[in-house]
Amino acid sequence: MVKVKAINRSETECTRERSQDLRKVHKNLDPALHPFERAVEYTRALNAVKLDRVFAKPFVAAFPHQDGVNCLARNPKQLNGVVSGSADGLVQLWDVAGKRCLRRYPGHEGAVTGVSITSDGLACAQVDIWDHNRSDPVSSLPWGSDTVMSVRFNPAEPDLIASTATDRSLVLYDLRSSTAVRKLIMRTKSNAVAWNPREAFNLTVANEDCCLYTFDIRKLKTATCVHKDFVSAVMDVDYAPTGREFVAGGYDRSVRIFAHNGGHSREVYHTKRMQRVMAVRFSGDASYVFSGSDDMNLRVWKANASEAQGRLLPRQLQQRAYNAALIKRFRHLPEIRRIERHRHLPAPLYKAARLRRTMIDADRRRQDRRIAHSAPGSVKIQPARKARIIEEQE
Amino acid sequence: MGGGSSFNRKRRRDIMDVYQAEDPDPTEERQAGRQFDSLGPTPYEMGSDFEGSDEEIDEETAFTAKDKSQYGGWFPEDADAGFSDEDAGAGDLSAEEHEASDGASDEAADSEAESESDGERHQQVLAEVTGRQAGRQRQQKQKLVTEAYPESEANLPPVQNGSGNDLTVADMMRALGKDGAKLGKVGKQLAKLAKAAAPVGPALPGPIQARQRRRAGYEATTEEVSKWQDLVKANREAPTLDLAKLQQRGGPQAPSTIASMTAGFKPQSEMEKDIEAMLLAAQAAAGDKSEEAEENDLVGKALTVEEVRARQQALARMRSLLLRHADKARHLKKIKSKDFHRRTIRAAKAKAKKAGEAEGDEEGYLRLAAEQAELERAKERLTLRHKNSSRWARRALKRGVNVMDEGTREALDEQLRIGQELRRKVERVEEPGSSGDDSDDGTDASDQDDGDKPAETTGGRDKLSQRAAKRMRTGALDILQGQDAEAPSKGLLALPFMRRALERQKATAQADAAEVLRELDRQDAGPDGDDETGDGVGEDDEQAWGSGRMVFGGTIQPATQQAQPAADSGESSDEFEDAEARIARVTQDTQPPAAALPQSKATARAAAAGVHVDEADGLEDGQSMQPVKGQGMTQRELIAAAFAGDDVQAQFDADKAAEAEAEAPPVEEPSQLPGWGNWADRQREPAWLLSAKAQAQKKREEALQARKDANMKGVVISERWDKKASKYGTPSLPFPFKSRDAYERQMRQPMGSDYNTSLSHRNFIRPAVLKDTGVIIQPIKFTKQGWQLRSDSGRLATYPGIGRAHG
């Protein structure tokens, strides 16, 4: 008869009587017993970054409309609900978790160009401040006569409003002084604006010149960061509630996620059937991204492409955190950087990006030559953060 | 001042209405039929009543005879008609007159005068705005009016008026002269009034106003949002932003205790309501109700006096029992075992001994040792257990072994055993390199055979040392004659510096050999002395045995004997002599007085001199491995001799040079083509070749000098390109790092759980943002409290908006 040894562990050995007691350590931490730690962790990081790419499946669901989706809004009080307005004048309320349409609100004659869910009784259209119980606006904040493209309240400072208009302007309003306070004119039109919900004085605008610009409203003469990577106009932008990243949708049929201070996108999402992205929103828990596009679909994406959905065990969570930490630490090493940054792009997007890069390089070369053949100091170089700003109006 | 208040009112209105026309008609009338309020006339347009009023009042009619009589003195043309003098008194007079006339004059006259002065001002404004004269008619009229300041009943001459146009309260006060000082409180009020009633400028154009409003609004907004600055900075710099915890704190909190859960519990479902009803019916509902019922029950029960007393007594008994038990336990705890005491004593002794040693002074050490030895000796003398010399033993032996009973035999055996043990110990002490327990005293053997033993051993040792000396002598002679191997003509050792080093080594070896020879000769020359001492020892031994004195310790005590030739009364002398005196004597007799005792003994033994020094009865032992002294070769010399011809440094340098050469970048060097420039009469290399070679050599040297280990002695740092290791490193420093040290430090620390404790592992891998999926993250909120905490303590962790590292 073979004696079978069962693995057993008595509870008394592994539990502490007092909080001051030391925990039992089941391993020997002597460094001599664990040589080559750097090589070992490098290999782990390499595996982690490969697995990260293997598991990157960001697409979650698509909700069909009868016409192109023009605008999106999420309910600030409820995680589940997303409202989309489409070009045929239909507004639909979606249950994201159940992947179904809860309500349809027909009634608009033309296209729906803006939709918003109210939380505190104020809804805005252009720069009239409305009370939703009244038929007249509470107040109007006029400055200029051009069409306003987008308006956003500051989530942290509810008295601050930012808007963009077709006169290539970004305008700030303050409800306390009940007036517009500052206007910034750029070279190209800004399609959308979004406030950072955790940094009250920072906002990002989605510009027609393929870039997004983050501004500190106290220093509008220069952008704090220029976010590049799109190859066509950026149509919409929305911050994650964590304030650490934002999502932007482009006319080049891609959705990109940027770090709040990242010059290039961390992630790019695209599908074969997705057309011009007109609206994007982050979910309330910063885990999902919604995009509405011309191809009559509202799409749901994961904010972190390789994140597992559903509940994870603590050990799994720890393992993921370890993998992420390893990737972060070894990110600068060539092999790991190559794998981490690799993204497959559709051919038109890839070629457009290459062409753009060529043009930018040519410009730079030309500028270098101009500097080389001019008197020292005669050629003024405008940094990219200032180059697209025309003036700041008072 | 009766008329003062009305005067003030009038005066003030005059100052405020600088640019606006005072309309004699009431406002209602003027604005009848109009829909909107209208602002006052701007500087660009005339007042609606301007022309009319101007035309109404003619120059001649405006300035009536009465006025002329009143103010004529102010005009230069009519100076003679009115008040002629412009002295200080005139001011007073005019003021008085004005005061008198103020009450008397009618309102019509007043208004007339005012409208007149307003007309003048409009003219001025018009002139300012349009830049030309309003019209010929007025031009002509202006020729007639020559005063440079507006006409008014209260106007003062320009001499006293600073601005020329305005009359200030100060001017009026000045007119009062000395009396002005008496006004006191009123004067102060007037001054305040003058300040408050400053003229108001015209409204700016709309766009400019709007711009200013925006500018002000922007400044206010900037200031307002700047309050977030510190918070945002702290949040950005925090290693982890714990949003999950933040939301929990802000959101509805789950009840933490059962009490808090039950406190606010309200039955909602049917089942809960049923249960609640049942509990109430059974009076078992939680909370106050049952407690109340219990209270009521207790109130109903009353105790008698006897019961209370009995209860108290029982309690007292229990208490005393408890106390006694506690006392007993405490007592028992204090009792220690025999073993414990024994150990304590031993430890104390050891400690004392150690302390004696640690004192460092030889004297204390010796004293302690001597005392101990004396104690042992006394014990042995008292019992003589190791000898069969007692009367009882002698009788038992006499009776014969066979008739002995078992106990006696055992006792005798025991005696024998002890004696043998001691003897063995003595012998062991004699043997070179032996070591034994020194707590027991040594003694001489009782039988005569053992008496010769030390002498024999010393003789043997002598032989040994002689043999060693002989060997040394031959070796030294060999070295001196230079019978070593021929110097190599090839390889590393053939290099000039290696050869030099070898020669140097050889020279030192020869010197050492000569020294050794000299030493050996000296020893050979003086063996008599040694022999004598050896003999002396022998004699001493005999003497010792002959004296019959019982001696403890190593073997014999020649020094002691020498010092005490008349040792026949040994026992008595021992008794009389106290320990300290004895120690002093012993130390005097030993040859090196300063040296430690064990060393002196070992030295003597190693020198094979046969001198036996008795030192406090064998307290030291195991010291026989001391280095040999006085043999001519120091430790250094011995090592040098052992590793002769082993030039590690030179070999290392050569290796290093070879390594550096191999790792150096290849330098192209021109060489001549075979057959070119190699004629027998032209062996010289061309100049260009020479210079190119020199250049190459220079480059090579530079490359070698650029190595990290170029100026390091005894270090080789490999600069070989390691392809496998290259993937772990980066040529340039990654972004957030400023120095390579910091980068290396971070990279060196592994993060895995197999290298770290679980706590530090978790700290390493904690993500930058902690959040829960499925929980809405609210926008950041500015709380006064958090702000206060932050600004007070300056610690980031106190602010709820900042993730803190939790262990």
Coordinates of N, CA and C in Angstrom, one line a residue, chain A residues 215-303:
Chain A
F215 N -4.4 73.2 -22.1 CA -4.1 74.6 -21.6 C -4.3 74.6 -20.1
D216 N -3.4 75.5 -19.5 CA -3.7 75.9 -18.2 C -4.4 77.3 -18.4
I217 N -5.6 77.4 -17.9 CA -6.4 78.6 -18.2 C -5.7 79.9 -17.6
R218 N -4.8 79.7 -16.8 CA -4.1 80.9 -16.2 C -3.0 81.4 -17.2
K219 N -2.5 80.4 -18.0 CA -1.4 80.8 -18.9 C -1.8 80.4 -20.3
L220 N -2.6 81.2 -21.0 CA -3.2 80.8 -22.3 C -2.2 81.1 -23.4
K221 N -1.1 81.8 -23.1 CA -0.2 82.1 -24.2 C 0.5 80.9 -24.8
T222 N 0.6 79.9 -24.0 CA 1.2 78.7 -24.5 C 0.5 77.5 -24.0
A223 N 0.4 76.4 -24.8 CA -0.2 75.2 -24.3 C 0.8 74.5 -23.4
T224 N 0.2 73.8 -22.4 CA 1.2 73.0 -21.6 C 1.6 71.7 -22.3
C225 N 0.8 71.2 -23.2 CA 1.1 70.0 -23.9 C 0.4 69.9 -25.2
V226 N 1.1 69.4 -26.2 CA 0.5 69.2 -27.5 C 0.5 67.7 -27.7
H227 N -0.7 67.2 -27.9 CA -0.9 65.7 -28.1 C -1.1 65.4 -29.6
K228 N -0.1 64.7 -30.1 CA -0.1 64.4 -31.5 C -0.5 62.9 -31.7
D229 N -0.6 62.5 -33.0 CA -0.8 61.2 -33.5 C -1.9 61.0 -34.4
F230 N -3.0 61.9 -34.3 CA -4.0 61.8 -35.3 C -3.5 62.2 -36.6
V231 N -4.2 61.8 -37.7 CA -3.7 62.2 -39.0 C -4.8 63.0 -39.7
S232 N -5.9 63.3 -38.9 CA -6.9 64.1 -39.5 C -7.5 64.9 -38.3
A233 N -8.6 65.7 -38.6 CA -9.1 66.6 -37.5 C -9.6 65.7 -36.4
V234 N -9.4 66.3 -35.2 CA -9.9 65.6 -34.0 C -11.3 66.1 -33.7
M235 N -12.2 65.2 -33.6 CA -13.6 65.6 -33.5 C -14.2 65.8 -32.1
D236 N -13.7 65.0 -31.2 CA -14.2 65.1 -29.8 C -13.2 64.6 -28.8
V237 N -13.3 65.1 -27.6 CA -12.4 64.7 -26.6 C -13.2 64.6 -25.2
D238 N -12.8 63.7 -24.4 CA -13.4 63.6 -23.1 C -12.4 63.0 -22.1
Y239 N -12.4 63.6 -20.9 CA -11.4 63.2 -19.9 C -12.0 62.0 -19.1
A240 N -11.0 61.1 -18.7 CA -11.4 60.0 -17.8 C -11.6 60.7 -16.4
P241 N -12.5 60.1 -15.6 CA -12.8 60.7 -14.3 C -11.6 60.7 -13.4
T242 N -10.6 59.8 -13.7 CA -9.3 59.9 -12.9 C -8.5 61.1 -13.2
G243 N -8.8 61.7 -14.3 CA -8.0 62.9 -14.6 C -6.6 62.6 -15.2
R244 N -6.3 61.3 -15.3 CA -4.9 61.0 -15.7 C -4.9 60.7 -17.2
E245 N -6.0 60.5 -17.9 CA -6.0 60.3 -19.3 C -7.3 60.8 -20.0
F246 N -7.2 60.9 -21.3 CA -8.5 61.3 -22.0 C -8.5 60.6 -23.3
V247 N -9.8 60.5 -23.8 CA -10.0 59.8 -25.1 C -10.4 60.9 -26.1
A248 N -9.9 60.6 -27.3 CA -10.3 61.5 -28.4 C -10.6 60.7 -29.6
G249 N -11.6 61.2 -30.4 CA -12.0 60.6 -31.6 C -11.7 61.4 -32.8
G250 N -11.2 60.8 -33.9 CA -10.8 61.6 -35.0 C -11.5 61.4 -36.3
Y251 N -11.4 62.3 -37.1 CA -12.0 62.2 -38.5 C -11.3 61.1 -39.3
D252 N -10.1 60.6 -38.8 CA -9.4 59.6 -39.5 C -9.8 58.2 -39.0
R253 N -11.0 58.1 -38.5 CA -11.7 56.8 -38.1 C -10.9 56.0 -37.0
S254 N -10.4 56.8 -36.1 CA -9.7 56.1 -35.0 C -10.1 56.8 -33.7
V255 N -10.0 56.0 -32.7 CA -10.2 56.5 -31.3 C -8.8 56.3 -30.6
R256 N -8.3 57.4 -30.0 CA -7.1 57.3 -29.3 C -7.2 57.7 -27.8
I257 N -6.4 57.0 -27.0 CA -6.4 57.4 -25.6 C -5.0 58.0 -25.3
F258 N -5.0 59.1 -24.7 CA -3.8 59.8 -24.3 C -3.6 59.9 -22.8
A259 N -2.4 59.9 -22.4 CA -2.1 60.3 -21.0 C -2.3 61.8 -20.9
H260 N -2.7 62.3 -19.7 CA -3.0 63.8 -19.6 C -1.8 64.6 -20.0
N261 N -0.6 64.0 -19.8 CA 0.6 64.8 -20.1 C 1.4 64.1 -21.2
G262 N 0.8 63.2 -22.0 CA 1.5 62.5 -22.9 C 1.5 63.1 -24.3
G263 N 2.6 63.2 -24.9 CA 2.6 63.8 -26.3 C 2.1 62.9 -27.3
H264 N 2.1 61.6 -27.1 CA 1.6 60.7 -28.1 C 0.6 59.7 -27.4
S265 N -0.2 59.1 -28.2 CA -1.3 58.3 -27.6 C -0.7 57.0 -27.1
R266 N -1.4 56.6 -26.0 CA -1.1 55.4 -25.3 C -1.7 54.2 -26.1
E267 N -2.8 54.5 -26.7 CA -3.6 53.4 -27.3 C -4.3 53.9 -28.5
V268 N -4.5 53.1 -29.5 CA -5.3 53.5 -30.7 C -6.3 52.3 -31.0
Y269 N -7.6 52.7 -31.1 CA -8.6 51.7 -31.4 C -9.2 52.0 -32.8
H270 N -9.4 50.9 -33.6 CA -10.0 51.1 -34.9 C -10.7 49.8 -35.2
T271 N -11.7 49.8 -36.1 CA -12.2 48.5 -36.6 C -12.4 48.8 -38.1
K272 N -12.6 47.7 -38.8 CA -12.7 47.8 -40.2 C -13.9 48.7 -40.6
R273 N -15.0 48.5 -39.9 CA -16.2 49.2 -40.3 C -16.4 50.5 -39.6
M274 N -15.6 50.9 -38.7 CA -15.8 52.2 -38.1 C -15.4 53.3 -39.0
Q275 N -16.4 54.3 -39.1 CA -16.1 55.5 -39.9 C -15.7 56.7 -39.1
R276 N -15.9 57.8 -39.6 CA -15.5 59.1 -38.8 C -16.0 59.0 -37.4
V277 N -15.2 59.2 -36.4 CA -15.7 59.2 -35.1 C -16.1 60.6 -34.7
M278 N -17.4 60.8 -34.4 CA -17.9 62.1 -34.1 C -18.0 62.4 -32.6
A279 N -18.1 61.4 -31.8 CA -18.2 61.7 -30.4 C -17.6 60.6 -29.6
V280 N -16.9 60.9 -28.5 CA -16.3 59.9 -27.6 C -16.7 60.3 -26.1
R281 N -16.8 59.3 -25.3 CA -17.0 59.6 -23.9 C -16.3 58.5 -23.1
F282 N -15.8 58.9 -21.9 CA -15.3 57.9 -20.9 C -16.4 57.4 -20.0
S283 N -16.4 56.2 -19.5 CA -17.4 55.8 -18.6 C -17.1 56.4 -17.2
G284 N -18.1 56.3 -16.3 CA -18.0 57.0 -15.0 C -16.9 56.3 -14.1
D285 N -16.6 55.1 -14.4 CA -15.6 54.4 -13.6 C -14.2 54.4 -14.3
A286 N -14.1 55.1 -15.4 CA -12.9 55.2 -16.1 C -12.4 53.8 -16.7
S287 N -13.3 52.9 -16.8 CA -12.9 51.5 -17.3 C -13.3 51.3 -18.8
Y288 N -14.2 52.1 -19.2 CA -14.7 51.9 -20.6 C -14.7 53.2 -21.4
V289 N -14.8 53.1 -22.7 CA -14.8 54.2 -23.6 C -15.9 54.0 -24.6
F290 N -16.7 55.0 -24.8 CA -17.8 54.9 -25.8 C -17.4 55.8 -27.0
S291 N -17.7 55.3 -28.2 CA -17.5 56.1 -29.3 C -18.7 56.1 -30.3
G292 N -19.1 57.2 -30.8 CA -20.1 57.2 -31.7 C -19.6 57.7 -33.1
S293 N -19.9 57.0 -34.1 CA -19.3 57.3 -35.4 C -20.3 57.3 -36.5
D294 N -19.8 57.7 -37.7 CA -20.7 57.9 -38.8 C -21.3 56.7 -39.4
D295 N -20.8 55.5 -39.0 CA -21.3 54.3 -39.5 C -22.5 53.8 -38.7
M296 N -23.2 54.7 -38.1 CA -24.4 54.4 -37.4 C -24.3 53.5 -36.2
N297 N -23.1 53.6 -35.5 CA -22.9 52.7 -34.4 C -22.4 53.4 -33.2
L298 N -22.8 53.0 -32.1 CA -22.2 53.4 -30.8 C -21.4 52.2 -30.3
R299 N -20.1 52.4 -30.2 CA -19.2 51.3 -29.8 C -18.7 51.5 -28.4
V300 N -18.5 50.3 -27.7 CA -18.0 50.3 -26.4 C -16.6 49.6 -26.4
W301 N -15.7 50.3 -25.8 CA -14.3 49.8 -25.8 C -13.8 49.7 -24.4
K302 N -12.8 48.8 -24.2 CA -12.2 48.8 -22.8 C -11.2 50.0 -22.8
A303 N -11.1 50.6 -21.7 CA -10.1 51.7 -21.6 C -8.7 51.2 -21.6

